Amino acid sequence: MNASPAIVLIVEGVRLVSQLGEIRAARRLGEGVAGLLGEWRLRREEWWDRLVALEASGVRVGLVEVARRLVLSDVELDLVLVVLAPHVDPELLSALVDREGEFYFRGITVDLLLGLLFHTSEDRLVARQDLFGGSPLFRMHLLELVPL
């Protein structure tokens, strides 16, 4: 059975998320990651452009439709990809989460996401304010914040 081109591209996007785990590991080793994050963002933008082009060719791509209707920012789209990751491939979760010293995993947190996507605390703070300042993902209850 062949997967649709849209599914193949969405899986590719989710796999991009797993590369954030490598960037996080480099950061923990004290290596500079600004360039790595910049390269990752370029790959993510190229992936998104291919997904949008696929939809423009007449293939229905639900993720593009949702992103357009909700006017999702790049950070919100990345959040959706991170949340989808363990559902597409459960092993991808281990690439995102350092389980060393943890007894169990409580879920994908905003701090985890922002720590993966942004190198500086200032960038993380701006992104956090954008998310909580009216993100349609939270406003429409597509995602919810739960206390840990």
Short mmCIF file of N, CA and C in Angstrom, two decimals, residues 10 24-25 37 45 56 62 72 81 94 97-98 101 117 119-121 123-124 127-128 131 136 145 148:
data_model
loop_
_atom_site.label_atom_id
_atom_site.label_comp_id
_atom_site.label_asym_id
_atom_site.label_seq_id
_atom_site.Cartn_x
_atom_site.Cartn_y
_atom_site.Cartn_z
N ILE A 10 4.16 14.91 5.51
CA ILE A 10 3.91 15.18 6.93
C ILE A 10 4.83 14.34 7.80
N ARG A 24 19.64 19.79 20.70
CA ARG A 24 19.56 19.92 22.17
C ARG A 24 20.77 19.24 22.82
N ALA A 25 21.16 18.08 22.32
CA ALA A 25 22.32 17.37 22.86
C ALA A 25 23.59 18.20 22.66
N LEU A 37 20.46 25.58 14.56
CA LEU A 37 19.04 25.94 14.58
C LEU A 37 18.66 26.68 13.30
N GLU A 45 11.42 25.30 6.64
CA GLU A 45 10.74 26.19 5.69
C GLU A 45 10.66 25.55 4.31
N ALA A 56 -1.27 23.19 -3.57
CA ALA A 56 -1.58 24.03 -4.74
C ALA A 56 -1.76 23.20 -6.01
N GLY A 62 -4.52 18.50 4.87
CA GLY A 62 -5.22 19.02 6.04
C GLY A 62 -4.38 19.95 6.90
N LEU A 72 -1.61 30.11 11.75
CA LEU A 72 -0.59 29.66 12.68
C LEU A 72 0.76 30.29 12.37
N LEU A 81 3.91 20.01 15.03
CA LEU A 81 4.80 18.92 14.59
C LEU A 81 5.36 18.14 15.78
N SER A 94 12.00 9.72 21.90
CA SER A 94 13.26 9.57 22.61
C SER A 94 14.32 10.50 22.05
N VAL A 97 13.45 13.88 24.02
CA VAL A 97 13.44 13.94 25.47
C VAL A 97 14.63 13.19 26.02
N ASP A 98 15.37 13.84 26.87
CA ASP A 98 16.48 13.20 27.55
C ASP A 98 15.90 12.53 28.80
N GLY A 101 17.88 10.05 34.16
CA GLY A 101 17.55 10.55 35.48
C GLY A 101 16.06 10.78 35.69
N LEU A 117 13.55 24.83 20.26
CA LEU A 117 13.45 25.72 19.10
C LEU A 117 14.26 27.00 19.21
N HIS A 119 17.53 29.30 20.98
CA HIS A 119 18.84 29.22 21.63
C HIS A 119 18.95 30.13 22.85
N THR A 120 18.34 31.30 22.79
CA THR A 120 18.50 32.24 23.89
C THR A 120 17.23 32.32 24.73
N SER A 121 17.42 32.69 25.98
CA SER A 121 16.26 32.83 26.87
C SER A 121 15.36 33.97 26.42
N ASP A 123 14.74 34.84 23.25
CA ASP A 123 13.90 34.31 22.17
C ASP A 123 12.81 33.41 22.71
N ARG A 124 13.14 32.61 23.73
CA ARG A 124 12.14 31.72 24.33
C ARG A 124 11.04 32.54 25.00
N ALA A 127 8.70 34.00 22.33
CA ALA A 127 7.84 32.95 21.78
C ALA A 127 6.77 32.53 22.78
N ARG A 128 7.14 32.44 24.04
CA ARG A 128 6.16 32.09 25.09
C ARG A 128 5.05 33.13 25.16
N LEU A 131 2.72 32.66 22.25
CA LEU A 131 1.84 31.51 22.41
C LEU A 131 0.71 31.79 23.38
N PRO A 136 -4.22 30.60 18.58
CA PRO A 136 -5.48 29.90 18.27
C PRO A 136 -5.45 28.44 18.71
N LEU A 145 -3.04 23.48 28.16
CA LEU A 145 -1.98 23.47 29.15
C LEU A 145 -2.49 22.72 30.37
N LEU A 148 1.78 20.20 35.68
CA LEU A 148 2.57 18.97 35.88
C LEU A 148 2.61 18.57 37.33
#
